[in-house]
Short mmCIF file of C-alpha atoms in Angstrom, two decimals:
data_model
loop_
_atom_site.label_atom_id
_atom_site.label_comp_id
_atom_site.label_asym_id
_atom_site.label_seq_id
_atom_site.Cartn_x
_atom_site.Cartn_y
_atom_site.Cartn_z
CA UNK D 1 17.87 37.63 17.21
CA UNK D 2 16.35 34.38 16.08
CA UNK D 3 15.25 33.45 19.60
CA UNK D 4 13.54 36.79 19.97
CA UNK D 5 11.74 36.26 16.67
CA UNK D 6 10.63 32.81 17.67
CA UNK D 7 9.07 33.95 20.92
CA UNK D 8 7.51 37.12 19.56
CA UNK D 9 5.94 35.38 16.59
CA UNK D 10 3.24 33.38 18.35
CA UNK D 11 0.53 35.55 16.74
CA UNK D 12 2.21 35.04 13.37
CA UNK D 13 2.18 31.31 14.00
CA UNK D 14 -1.54 31.26 14.74
CA UNK D 15 -2.11 33.45 11.68
CA UNK D 16 -0.29 30.89 9.51
CA UNK D 17 -2.31 28.06 11.03
CA UNK D 18 -5.67 29.84 10.70
CA UNK D 19 -6.50 29.27 6.99
CA UNK D 20 -5.99 25.50 7.25
CA UNK D 21 -8.04 25.24 10.42
CA UNK D 22 -10.73 27.42 8.86
CA UNK D 23 -11.04 25.21 5.76
CA UNK D 24 -11.04 22.03 7.84
CA UNK D 25 -13.64 23.56 10.15
CA UNK D 26 -15.85 24.43 7.21
CA UNK D 27 -15.41 21.13 5.37
CA UNK D 28 -15.18 18.75 8.34
CA UNK D 29 -16.52 20.10 11.63
CA UNK D 30 -19.59 21.90 10.26
CA UNK D 31 -20.71 18.98 8.05
CA UNK D 32 -20.26 16.47 10.90
CA UNK D 33 -22.32 18.73 13.17
CA UNK D 34 -25.03 18.71 10.47
CA UNK D 35 -24.97 14.90 10.41
CA UNK D 36 -25.58 14.94 14.16
CA UNK D 37 -28.44 17.47 13.77
CA UNK D 38 -30.07 15.55 10.90
CA UNK D 39 -29.94 12.31 12.87
CA UNK D 40 -32.30 13.94 15.41
CA UNK D 41 -34.88 14.94 12.79
CA UNK D 42 -37.66 13.27 10.79
CA UNK D 43 -37.86 13.21 7.01
CA UNK D 44 -41.02 14.85 5.69
CA UNK D 45 -41.39 14.88 1.92
CA UNK D 46 -38.22 16.43 0.58
CA UNK D 47 -37.68 18.48 3.76
CA UNK D 48 -37.53 17.90 7.49
CA UNK D 49 -40.39 18.18 9.95
CA UNK D 50 -40.01 20.45 12.98
CA UNK D 51 -39.04 19.14 16.37
CA UNK D 52 -36.38 16.80 17.64
CA UNK D 53 -36.55 13.06 18.09
CA UNK D 54 -34.44 10.04 18.98
CA UNK D 55 -36.65 7.83 16.82
CA UNK D 56 -33.96 7.40 14.12
CA UNK D 57 -31.60 5.90 16.68
CA UNK D 58 -34.41 3.62 17.79
CA UNK D 59 -34.79 2.41 14.20
CA UNK D 60 -31.04 2.04 13.66
CA UNK D 61 -30.45 0.09 16.86
CA UNK D 62 -33.74 -1.78 16.88
CA UNK D 63 -34.16 -3.16 13.38
CA UNK D 64 -32.66 -6.61 12.89
CA UNK D 65 -31.65 -6.03 9.27
CA UNK D 66 -29.47 -3.06 10.32
CA UNK D 67 -27.93 -5.03 13.16
CA UNK D 68 -26.95 -7.73 10.68
CA UNK D 69 -25.24 -5.10 8.54
CA UNK D 70 -23.41 -3.54 11.51
CA UNK D 71 -22.13 -6.88 12.77
CA UNK D 72 -21.18 -8.01 9.29
CA UNK D 73 -19.27 -4.76 8.63
CA UNK D 74 -17.33 -5.13 11.87
CA UNK D 75 -16.72 -8.85 11.34
CA UNK D 76 -15.63 -8.48 7.71
CA UNK D 77 -13.33 -5.57 8.54
CA UNK D 78 -11.93 -7.47 11.51
CA UNK D 79 -11.24 -10.45 9.23
CA UNK D 80 -9.73 -8.15 6.58
CA UNK D 81 -7.46 -6.55 9.18
CA UNK D 82 -6.33 -9.91 10.55
CA UNK D 83 -5.75 -11.51 7.13
CA UNK D 84 -3.93 -8.44 5.78
CA UNK D 85 -1.64 -8.23 8.83
CA UNK D 86 -0.86 -11.96 8.89
CA UNK D 87 -0.06 -11.98 5.16
CA UNK D 88 1.94 -8.74 5.26
CA UNK D 89 4.02 -9.40 8.37
CA UNK D 90 6.36 -12.03 6.84
CA UNK D 91 6.71 -9.81 3.78
CA UNK D 92 7.71 -6.78 5.88
CA UNK D 93 10.01 -9.01 7.94
CA UNK D 94 11.69 -10.23 4.77
CA UNK D 95 12.30 -6.69 3.50
CA UNK D 96 13.58 -5.46 6.88
CA UNK D 97 15.90 -8.36 7.73
CA UNK D 98 16.64 -10.38 4.59
CA UNK D 99 16.46 -8.13 1.52
CA UNK D 100 19.75 -6.33 2.35
CA UNK D 101 20.85 -4.28 -0.67
CA UNK D 102 17.66 -4.93 -2.63
CA UNK D 103 15.56 -3.32 0.16
CA UNK D 104 14.69 -0.21 -1.81
CA UNK D 105 13.84 -2.25 -4.89
CA UNK D 106 11.48 -4.46 -2.87
CA UNK D 107 9.72 -1.46 -1.34
CA UNK D 108 9.16 0.07 -4.78
CA UNK D 109 7.95 -3.26 -6.17
CA UNK D 110 5.54 -3.65 -3.26
CA UNK D 111 3.98 -0.19 -3.69
CA UNK D 112 3.59 -0.04 -7.48
CA UNK D 113 0.35 -2.11 -7.57
CA UNK D 114 -1.32 0.49 -5.35
CA UNK D 115 -1.01 3.25 -7.90
CA UNK D 116 -3.72 1.85 -10.17
CA UNK D 117 -7.24 3.11 -9.90
CA UNK D 118 -8.75 1.74 -6.63
CA UNK D 119 -12.03 1.08 -8.45
CA UNK D 120 -10.34 -0.98 -11.13
CA UNK D 121 -8.19 -2.89 -8.63
CA UNK D 122 -11.37 -3.95 -6.85
CA UNK D 123 -13.16 -4.62 -10.13
CA UNK D 124 -10.27 -6.78 -11.26
CA UNK D 125 -11.14 -9.24 -8.46
CA UNK D 126 -14.67 -9.47 -9.83
CA UNK D 127 -13.14 -10.46 -13.17
CA UNK D 128 -10.86 -13.00 -11.49
CA UNK D 129 -13.42 -14.59 -9.15
CA UNK D 130 -16.55 -14.35 -11.33
CA UNK D 131 -18.76 -17.14 -12.74
CA UNK D 132 -17.22 -16.61 -16.21
CA UNK D 133 -14.08 -15.25 -14.61
CA UNK D 134 -10.39 -15.98 -14.95
CA UNK D 135 -10.14 -18.68 -12.27
CA UNK D 136 -13.18 -20.55 -13.60
CA UNK D 137 -12.32 -20.20 -17.30
CA UNK D 138 -8.70 -21.12 -16.55
CA UNK D 139 -9.56 -24.21 -14.49
CA UNK D 140 -12.15 -25.38 -17.02
CA UNK D 141 -9.68 -24.89 -19.85
CA UNK D 142 -7.20 -27.03 -17.95
CA UNK D 143 -9.91 -29.65 -17.44
CA UNK D 144 -9.66 -29.50 -13.66
CA UNK D 145 -13.34 -28.63 -13.19
CA UNK D 146 -16.45 -29.26 -15.31
CA UNK D 147 -18.66 -26.51 -13.92
CA UNK D 148 -17.71 -23.02 -12.75
CA UNK D 149 -17.10 -22.68 -9.02
CA UNK D 150 -19.82 -20.46 -7.59
CA UNK D 151 -18.47 -19.96 -4.07
CA UNK D 152 -15.77 -17.53 -5.25
CA UNK D 153 -17.79 -14.37 -5.82
CA UNK D 154 -20.68 -12.50 -4.14
CA UNK D 155 -20.04 -13.38 -0.52
CA UNK D 156 -18.08 -12.04 2.47
CA UNK D 157 -15.10 -14.23 1.45
CA UNK D 158 -14.70 -12.29 -1.82
CA UNK D 159 -14.92 -9.01 0.13
CA UNK D 160 -12.17 -10.13 2.53
CA UNK D 161 -9.82 -11.28 -0.25
CA UNK D 162 -10.35 -8.11 -2.28
CA UNK D 163 -9.83 -5.76 0.67
CA UNK D 164 -6.80 -7.72 1.91
CA UNK D 165 -5.32 -6.98 -1.50
CA UNK D 166 -6.49 -3.36 -1.73
CA UNK D 167 -5.09 -2.39 1.70
CA UNK D 168 -1.89 -4.46 1.74
CA UNK D 169 0.43 -1.45 1.49
CA UNK D 170 -1.11 0.02 4.65
CA UNK D 171 0.08 -3.08 6.53
CA UNK D 172 3.45 -3.66 4.87
CA UNK D 173 4.84 -0.15 5.27
CA UNK D 174 4.07 0.54 8.98
CA UNK D 175 5.22 -2.95 10.01
CA UNK D 176 8.37 -2.58 7.93
CA UNK D 177 9.16 0.78 9.54
CA UNK D 178 8.75 -0.60 13.07
CA UNK D 179 10.89 -3.68 12.27
CA UNK D 180 13.53 -1.46 10.72
CA UNK D 181 13.72 0.62 13.92
CA UNK D 182 14.57 -2.38 16.13
CA UNK D 183 18.08 -2.14 17.53
CA UNK D 184 19.92 -5.13 16.05
CA UNK D 185 22.05 -5.35 19.23
CA UNK D 186 18.94 -6.49 21.13
CA UNK D 187 18.58 -9.45 18.77
CA UNK D 188 22.23 -10.38 19.25
CA UNK D 189 21.83 -10.07 23.01
CA UNK D 190 18.86 -12.44 22.94
CA UNK D 191 20.89 -14.96 20.94
CA UNK D 192 23.89 -14.63 23.26
CA UNK D 193 21.65 -15.23 26.24
CA UNK D 194 20.52 -18.52 24.72
CA UNK D 195 17.26 -17.76 22.91
CA UNK D 196 16.62 -19.84 19.80
CA UNK D 197 15.31 -18.12 16.65
CA UNK D 198 11.64 -18.72 17.46
CA UNK D 199 11.93 -17.70 21.10
CA UNK D 200 13.91 -14.63 20.08
CA UNK D 201 11.24 -13.67 17.57
CA UNK D 202 8.42 -14.10 20.07
CA UNK D 203 10.17 -12.36 22.96
CA UNK D 204 12.07 -9.56 21.19
CA UNK D 205 11.16 -8.94 17.55
CA UNK D 206 7.38 -9.36 17.71
CA UNK D 207 6.79 -7.21 20.84
CA UNK D 208 9.07 -4.46 19.52
CA UNK D 209 7.24 -4.41 16.18
CA UNK D 210 3.81 -4.16 17.85
CA UNK D 211 3.51 -0.35 17.39
CA UNK D 212 3.66 -0.87 13.63
CA UNK D 213 1.19 -3.76 13.76
CA UNK D 214 -1.28 -1.81 15.91
CA UNK D 215 -0.94 1.28 13.72
CA UNK D 216 -1.52 -0.78 10.58
CA UNK D 217 -4.54 -2.48 12.17
CA UNK D 218 -6.20 0.88 12.85
CA UNK D 219 -5.28 2.24 9.41
CA UNK D 220 -6.99 -0.75 7.80
CA UNK D 221 -9.89 -1.47 10.17
CA UNK D 222 -11.36 2.02 10.35
CA UNK D 223 -11.75 2.80 6.63
CA UNK D 224 -12.70 -0.73 5.54
CA UNK D 225 -15.74 -0.83 7.86
CA UNK D 226 -17.12 2.02 5.77
CA UNK D 227 -16.04 0.73 2.38
CA UNK D 228 -18.70 1.01 -0.30
CA UNK D 229 -17.02 -0.01 -3.55
CA UNK D 230 -15.90 -3.51 -2.56
CA UNK D 231 -19.11 -4.86 -1.03
CA UNK D 232 -21.04 -3.38 -3.96
CA UNK D 233 -18.86 -4.97 -6.64
CA UNK D 234 -17.91 -8.35 -5.15
CA UNK D 235 -20.06 -8.74 -2.00
CA UNK D 236 -23.48 -9.45 -3.50
CA UNK D 237 -26.50 -9.38 -1.17
CA UNK D 238 -24.78 -11.75 1.30
CA UNK D 239 -21.74 -9.49 1.53
CA UNK D 240 -23.32 -6.06 1.58
CA UNK D 241 -22.18 -3.76 4.39
CA UNK D 242 -23.31 -0.69 6.32
CA UNK D 243 -21.99 1.79 3.73
CA UNK D 244 -24.38 0.28 1.18
CA UNK D 245 -27.32 1.02 3.48
CA UNK D 246 -26.08 4.60 4.14
CA UNK D 247 -25.77 5.18 0.39
CA UNK D 248 -29.30 3.90 -0.21
CA UNK D 249 -30.71 6.26 2.44
CA UNK D 250 -29.00 9.26 0.88
CA UNK D 251 -29.76 8.11 -2.67
CA UNK D 252 -32.76 6.08 -3.75
CA UNK D 253 -34.80 6.15 -0.51
CA UNK D 254 -33.99 9.77 0.35
CA UNK D 255 -34.25 9.45 4.13
CA UNK D 256 -31.35 11.68 5.14
CA UNK D 257 -32.05 11.64 8.91
CA UNK D 258 -31.98 7.84 8.98
CA UNK D 259 -28.81 7.80 6.84
CA UNK D 260 -27.21 10.31 9.22
CA UNK D 261 -28.06 8.19 12.26
CA UNK D 262 -26.66 5.08 10.53
CA UNK D 263 -23.44 6.97 9.72
CA UNK D 264 -23.01 8.29 13.28
CA UNK D 265 -23.76 4.97 14.96
CA UNK D 266 -21.30 3.17 12.69
CA UNK D 267 -18.59 5.78 13.34
CA UNK D 268 -19.06 5.47 17.10
CA UNK D 269 -19.10 1.67 16.92
CA UNK D 270 -15.89 1.63 14.87
CA UNK D 271 -14.19 4.11 17.20
CA UNK D 272 -15.17 1.98 20.22
CA UNK D 273 -13.90 -1.25 18.68
CA UNK D 274 -10.68 0.39 17.45
CA UNK D 275 -10.10 2.11 20.80
CA UNK D 276 -10.56 -1.05 22.86
CA UNK D 277 -8.34 -2.92 20.42
CA UNK D 278 -5.51 -0.43 20.92
CA UNK D 279 -5.83 -0.61 24.73
CA UNK D 280 -5.96 -4.41 24.64
CA UNK D 281 -2.97 -4.66 22.31
CA UNK D 282 -0.90 -2.30 24.48
CA UNK D 283 -1.80 -4.28 27.57
CA UNK D 284 -0.89 -7.56 25.86
CA UNK D 285 2.41 -6.14 24.64
CA UNK D 286 3.24 -5.00 28.17
CA UNK D 287 2.49 -8.51 29.49
CA UNK D 288 4.85 -10.15 27.00
CA UNK D 289 7.63 -7.75 27.81
CA UNK O 1 16.15 -23.54 4.65
CA UNK O 2 14.07 -21.03 6.63
CA UNK O 3 15.70 -18.30 4.61
CA UNK O 4 14.54 -19.87 1.35
CA UNK O 5 11.02 -20.38 2.68
CA UNK O 6 10.79 -16.67 3.44
CA UNK O 7 12.13 -15.72 0.02
CA UNK O 8 9.63 -18.04 -1.60
CA UNK O 9 6.84 -16.47 0.44
CA UNK O 10 7.97 -12.98 -0.58
CA UNK O 11 7.66 -13.85 -4.26
CA UNK O 12 4.30 -15.56 -3.76
CA UNK O 13 3.00 -12.46 -1.97
CA UNK O 14 4.33 -10.26 -4.76
CA UNK O 15 2.38 -12.39 -7.24
CA UNK O 16 -0.79 -11.95 -5.14
CA UNK O 17 -0.28 -8.18 -5.33
CA UNK O 18 0.46 -8.07 -9.05
CA UNK O 19 -1.98 -10.53 -10.64
CA UNK O 20 -5.12 -8.35 -10.26
CA UNK O 21 -3.18 -5.34 -11.50
CA UNK O 22 -1.74 -7.11 -14.54
CA UNK O 23 -5.20 -8.30 -15.57
CA UNK O 24 -5.89 -4.74 -16.78
CA UNK O 25 -3.11 -4.36 -19.39
CA UNK O 26 -3.23 -8.02 -20.48
CA UNK O 27 -6.93 -8.08 -21.30
CA UNK O 28 -6.90 -4.54 -22.68
CA UNK O 29 -4.95 -5.96 -25.63
CA UNK O 30 -7.09 -9.11 -25.94
CA UNK O 31 -9.23 -9.35 -29.07
CA UNK O 32 -12.45 -10.43 -27.38
CA UNK O 33 -15.49 -8.87 -25.75
CA UNK O 34 -15.25 -11.39 -22.93
CA UNK O 35 -12.70 -11.22 -20.13
CA UNK O 36 -11.87 -14.95 -19.90
CA UNK O 37 -9.20 -17.48 -20.79
CA UNK O 38 -7.97 -18.42 -23.34
CA UNK O 39 -6.59 -15.18 -24.79
CA UNK O 40 -7.83 -14.89 -28.39
CA UNK O 41 -5.43 -12.49 -30.10
CA UNK O 42 -3.80 -9.08 -30.03
CA UNK O 43 -5.71 -5.88 -30.74
CA UNK O 44 -5.46 -2.17 -30.04
CA UNK O 45 -9.08 -1.46 -30.96
CA UNK O 46 -10.13 -0.93 -27.32
CA UNK O 47 -7.63 1.90 -27.10
CA UNK O 48 -8.98 3.38 -30.34
CA UNK O 49 -12.53 3.18 -28.93
CA UNK O 50 -11.30 4.93 -25.79
CA UNK O 51 -9.84 7.84 -27.77
CA UNK O 52 -13.16 8.33 -29.55
CA UNK O 53 -15.18 8.37 -26.30
CA UNK O 54 -16.04 12.05 -25.75
CA UNK O 55 -17.89 11.46 -22.44
CA UNK O 56 -14.77 9.79 -21.07
CA UNK O 57 -12.58 12.64 -22.26
CA UNK O 58 -14.93 15.13 -20.61
CA UNK O 59 -14.71 13.21 -17.31
CA UNK O 60 -10.94 13.10 -17.69
CA UNK O 61 -10.79 16.88 -18.08
CA UNK O 62 -13.01 17.25 -14.98
CA UNK O 63 -10.66 15.01 -12.99
CA UNK O 64 -7.62 16.97 -14.18
CA UNK O 65 -9.28 20.23 -13.07
CA UNK O 66 -10.27 18.84 -9.66
CA UNK O 67 -6.87 17.19 -9.17
CA UNK O 68 -4.97 20.38 -10.05
CA UNK O 69 -7.08 22.59 -7.80
CA UNK O 70 -6.87 20.06 -4.95
CA UNK O 71 -3.10 19.71 -5.34
CA UNK O 72 -2.48 23.48 -5.32
CA UNK O 73 -4.84 24.26 -2.45
CA UNK O 74 -3.90 21.36 -0.20
CA UNK O 75 -0.19 22.05 -0.70
CA UNK O 76 -0.70 25.76 0.07
CA UNK O 77 -2.71 24.96 3.23
CA UNK O 78 -0.21 22.27 4.21
CA UNK O 79 2.66 24.68 3.65
CA UNK O 80 1.18 27.37 5.91
CA UNK O 81 0.32 24.90 8.67
CA UNK O 82 3.65 23.06 8.44
CA UNK O 83 5.52 26.37 8.65
CA UNK O 84 3.44 27.37 11.68
CA UNK O 85 4.04 24.21 13.68
CA UNK O 86 7.74 23.80 12.86
CA UNK O 87 8.76 27.48 13.11
CA UNK O 88 6.80 28.54 16.20
CA UNK O 89 6.20 26.86 19.51
CA UNK O 90 2.44 27.22 19.74
CA UNK O 91 0.08 26.10 22.44
CA UNK O 92 -2.49 23.65 21.07
CA UNK O 93 -0.30 22.43 18.21
CA UNK O 94 -1.06 18.81 19.05
CA UNK O 95 -4.80 19.41 19.05
CA UNK O 96 -4.62 21.32 15.74
CA UNK O 97 -2.61 18.55 14.07
CA UNK O 98 -4.99 15.94 15.46
CA UNK O 99 -7.98 17.85 14.07
CA UNK O 100 -6.37 18.23 10.64
CA UNK O 101 -5.53 14.48 10.56
CA UNK O 102 -9.05 13.47 11.64
CA UNK O 103 -10.33 12.72 8.08
CA UNK O 104 -7.86 9.82 7.91
CA UNK O 105 -9.95 8.11 10.60
CA UNK O 106 -13.37 8.81 9.13
CA UNK O 107 -14.77 6.54 6.40
CA UNK O 108 -15.04 8.28 3.01
CA UNK O 109 -18.76 7.63 2.90
CA UNK O 110 -19.27 9.77 6.01
CA UNK O 111 -17.14 12.58 4.54
CA UNK O 112 -19.21 12.38 1.36
CA UNK O 113 -22.68 12.46 2.95
CA UNK O 114 -21.73 15.12 5.50
CA UNK O 115 -20.60 17.50 2.72
CA UNK O 116 -23.78 16.62 0.83
CA UNK O 117 -25.75 17.82 3.87
CA UNK O 118 -23.66 21.02 4.06
CA UNK O 119 -24.37 21.85 0.41
CA UNK O 120 -28.06 21.12 0.92
CA UNK O 121 -28.35 23.36 3.98
CA UNK O 122 -26.32 26.15 2.35
CA UNK O 123 -28.43 25.87 -0.80
CA UNK O 124 -25.39 25.29 -3.00
CA UNK O 125 -25.52 23.03 -6.08
CA UNK O 126 -23.46 19.87 -6.48
CA UNK O 127 -20.35 20.83 -8.40
CA UNK O 128 -16.70 20.14 -9.07
CA UNK O 129 -15.91 22.86 -6.50
CA UNK O 130 -17.67 20.79 -3.85
CA UNK O 131 -15.60 17.77 -4.92
CA UNK O 132 -12.43 19.85 -4.43
CA UNK O 133 -13.55 20.78 -0.91
CA UNK O 134 -14.10 17.08 -0.15
CA UNK O 135 -10.73 16.11 -1.61
CA UNK O 136 -8.98 18.76 0.49
CA UNK O 137 -10.11 16.83 3.58
CA UNK O 138 -8.29 13.76 2.34
CA UNK O 139 -5.22 15.49 0.87
CA UNK O 140 -4.34 18.19 3.43
CA UNK O 141 -3.28 15.59 6.07
CA UNK O 142 -0.94 13.97 3.51
CA UNK O 143 0.47 17.32 2.36
CA UNK O 144 1.04 18.38 5.96
CA UNK O 145 2.91 15.17 6.82
CA UNK O 146 5.21 15.44 3.79
CA UNK O 147 5.91 19.15 4.37
CA UNK O 148 6.48 18.94 8.14
CA UNK O 149 9.07 16.22 7.47
CA UNK O 150 10.78 18.50 4.93
CA UNK O 151 10.72 21.56 7.22
CA UNK O 152 12.17 19.54 10.09
CA UNK O 153 14.84 18.10 7.83
CA UNK O 154 16.66 21.31 7.01
CA UNK O 155 19.17 23.29 8.99
CA UNK O 156 17.60 26.25 10.81
CA UNK O 157 21.05 27.89 10.92
CA UNK O 158 20.78 28.65 7.19
CA UNK O 159 17.80 30.94 7.81
CA UNK O 160 19.58 32.58 10.72
CA UNK O 161 22.69 33.12 8.63
CA UNK O 162 20.56 34.81 5.98
CA UNK O 163 18.99 37.07 8.61
CA UNK O 164 22.38 37.89 10.10
CA UNK O 165 23.62 38.83 6.62
CA UNK O 166 20.86 41.42 6.42
CA UNK O 167 18.06 39.80 4.42
CA UNK O 168 14.57 40.57 5.72
CA UNK O 169 12.14 37.79 6.61
CA UNK O 170 10.39 37.72 3.22
CA UNK O 171 13.63 37.61 1.21
CA UNK O 172 15.02 34.93 3.52
CA UNK O 173 11.95 32.84 2.85
CA UNK O 174 12.21 33.18 -0.94
CA UNK O 175 15.97 32.85 -1.24
CA UNK O 176 16.73 30.28 1.46
CA UNK O 177 13.69 28.48 2.86
CA UNK O 178 11.68 28.03 -0.34
CA UNK O 179 14.45 26.42 -2.43
CA UNK O 180 15.21 24.06 0.46
CA UNK O 181 11.63 22.84 0.83
CA UNK O 182 10.84 22.87 -2.90
CA UNK O 183 11.24 19.09 -3.24
CA UNK O 184 8.70 18.62 -0.43
CA UNK O 185 6.31 21.00 -2.18
CA UNK O 186 6.57 19.15 -5.50
CA UNK O 187 6.10 15.77 -3.79
CA UNK O 188 3.06 17.10 -1.96
CA UNK O 189 1.58 18.45 -5.21
CA UNK O 190 2.01 15.12 -6.98
CA UNK O 191 0.72 12.96 -4.10
CA UNK O 192 -2.33 15.19 -3.61
CA UNK O 193 -3.03 15.17 -7.34
CA UNK O 194 -2.82 11.38 -7.57
CA UNK O 195 -4.99 10.92 -4.46
CA UNK O 196 -7.65 13.29 -5.80
CA UNK O 197 -7.50 11.80 -9.29
CA UNK O 198 -8.23 8.32 -7.86
CA UNK O 199 -10.87 9.30 -5.29
CA UNK O 200 -14.32 7.89 -6.03
CA UNK O 201 -16.80 7.93 -3.16
CA UNK O 202 -16.71 11.61 -2.16
CA UNK O 203 -16.87 12.63 -5.84
CA UNK O 204 -19.77 10.17 -6.35
CA UNK O 205 -21.87 12.11 -3.83
CA UNK O 206 -20.78 15.63 -4.76
CA UNK O 207 -20.04 15.77 -8.51
CA UNK O 208 -23.68 15.99 -9.64
CA UNK O 209 -23.93 16.26 -13.44
CA UNK O 210 -20.17 16.70 -13.95
CA UNK O 211 -18.63 13.24 -13.34
CA UNK O 212 -14.95 12.85 -12.50
CA UNK O 213 -13.11 9.98 -14.17
CA UNK O 214 -13.67 7.43 -11.34
CA UNK O 215 -17.38 8.34 -11.25
CA UNK O 216 -17.53 7.84 -15.03
CA UNK O 217 -15.73 4.49 -14.74
CA UNK O 218 -18.21 3.43 -12.05
CA UNK O 219 -21.06 4.13 -14.45
CA UNK O 220 -19.38 2.07 -17.18
CA UNK O 221 -18.86 -1.01 -15.00
CA UNK O 222 -22.55 -1.88 -15.35
CA UNK O 223 -22.20 -2.48 -19.10
CA UNK O 224 -20.35 -5.73 -19.93
CA UNK O 225 -19.71 -4.63 -23.54
CA UNK O 226 -17.79 -1.59 -22.24
CA UNK O 227 -15.41 -3.62 -20.06
CA UNK O 228 -12.45 -4.00 -22.47
CA UNK O 229 -12.46 -0.22 -23.02
CA UNK O 230 -12.50 0.36 -19.26
CA UNK O 231 -9.55 -2.03 -18.91
CA UNK O 232 -7.64 -0.04 -21.54
CA UNK O 233 -8.33 3.10 -19.53
CA UNK O 234 -7.11 1.32 -16.38
CA UNK O 235 -3.90 0.28 -18.13
CA UNK O 236 -3.23 3.89 -19.16
CA UNK O 237 -3.92 5.17 -15.63
CA UNK O 238 -1.55 2.53 -14.21
CA UNK O 239 1.28 3.48 -16.56
CA UNK O 240 0.82 7.21 -15.96
CA UNK O 241 0.62 6.79 -12.17
CA UNK O 242 3.83 4.76 -12.08
CA UNK O 243 5.59 7.48 -14.09
CA UNK O 244 4.25 10.21 -11.76
CA UNK O 245 5.18 8.30 -8.59
CA UNK O 246 8.67 7.66 -9.92
CA UNK O 247 8.94 11.38 -10.66
CA UNK O 248 7.67 12.29 -7.16
CA UNK O 249 10.15 9.93 -5.52
CA UNK O 250 12.99 11.33 -7.63
CA UNK O 251 12.03 14.93 -6.83
CA UNK O 252 11.55 14.24 -3.12
CA UNK O 253 15.08 12.89 -2.84
CA UNK O 254 16.67 15.78 -4.74
CA UNK O 255 19.40 17.30 -2.65
CA UNK O 256 18.98 14.71 0.09
CA UNK O 257 22.26 12.89 0.58
CA UNK O 258 21.21 10.10 2.91
CA UNK O 259 18.97 7.42 1.39
CA UNK O 260 15.32 7.97 2.25
CA UNK O 261 13.33 4.81 1.88
CA UNK O 262 9.59 4.35 1.77
CA UNK O 263 6.73 6.79 2.17
#
């Protein structure tokens, strides 16, 4: 009875799936196709001129100021990913192997900060790092410095710190899950066979947790390359990224074709970097094993 | 020794996570225009100013509307799709799920500008409806993940027993399936609502003359004299979110005997 229903119902299944695919097609596929079309056009007044051209891609790839933004976006996001993972790994390790009964409590405590407004979490770093900010006013109050430190805010460093904070949960949780999945018998086996703690970690725990680390890296790297809020609030001119330039093209300057080309090129660049990272990481993990 | 070092690190990391968040409530009660040490005294006047801010209240209502619509629609779409992929063995399921999850791998700015182009080409005005469409992109993948997990978690035999006892498909769904997946539905509603309520960039491009709360906050950040009021707003959002998340976690675990940890 049930088997019969399951096999007969394929049309029903597609019918159930159709509305979701339709909405995603309308809101995702069609708009992305428009981005591709616009990137091949030329802005003319408030409309587009006829004809197709690759000139926007020439501008995007050729102009030095855009190249600086592309490289900075990739470099900052790479740094953010690395810093976030390195900081989060020991934390996830602690929860998975040391927290014991308090595990659930730790996980709740670690996720609560992420339920504040993203905007205000980022803005809070501007308050902390600023010229009249908390670090400077605190240190001056304590008499440790005479003049405010100016290297804290409005540079790529501030962007990296802020994003490493904003995206921490996306590193902690996947790494924790992959550590939690490791068969504890494997760790005992490594110890019985004479591995010390460090060797055991490097040869068993770390390679087996790599799926979580790689997943977290992608989850963090891809969205942060296109982050707009953080570079705008704490980056300053020296820390501005590609999303700022895309926003300007769609806003103040009103050159939608150029903005579209910038968006597409950055998406492709990010996909290429992320893809090669995954392949490289898998290959490296296979070598260690 | 190593054990203690790790424990120490865990608490240091926790402090790193909490300090920027605690800045909001602490300085929202500080009796000074300037966000700097030392603290000068206790006041609730920033909260009073917030209550009297009609533009903020208007933006709040907009965000509640968008969040509610997004939560209902994304949960409905997630429900249909989750039912389809867990109940039937369909060809192309992997590709469909991949397509639906795609927005997770696309920067928000690209989602925002691409929908802006769609509205422009279709000749539609910027509106809260457009914001909902954008938020569906972000929320449907979450809803689908939560609901698939819930559908896979329950015993298929219960549905078959209901059918064998003579209930038709529709009654089986309402009397057996729906109550079993209800916790997943409620969790999906709450998570989608919170995600939509907090989303800034897509709303920034699409909301036009009707700002959502994050878009309104963004506008306020340029005015230093407004900062304490914004912090008070942030403190309220933080408290409310924690309450909602606690509720979602409680609801999600209803009727689940084994401990389910994490997201």
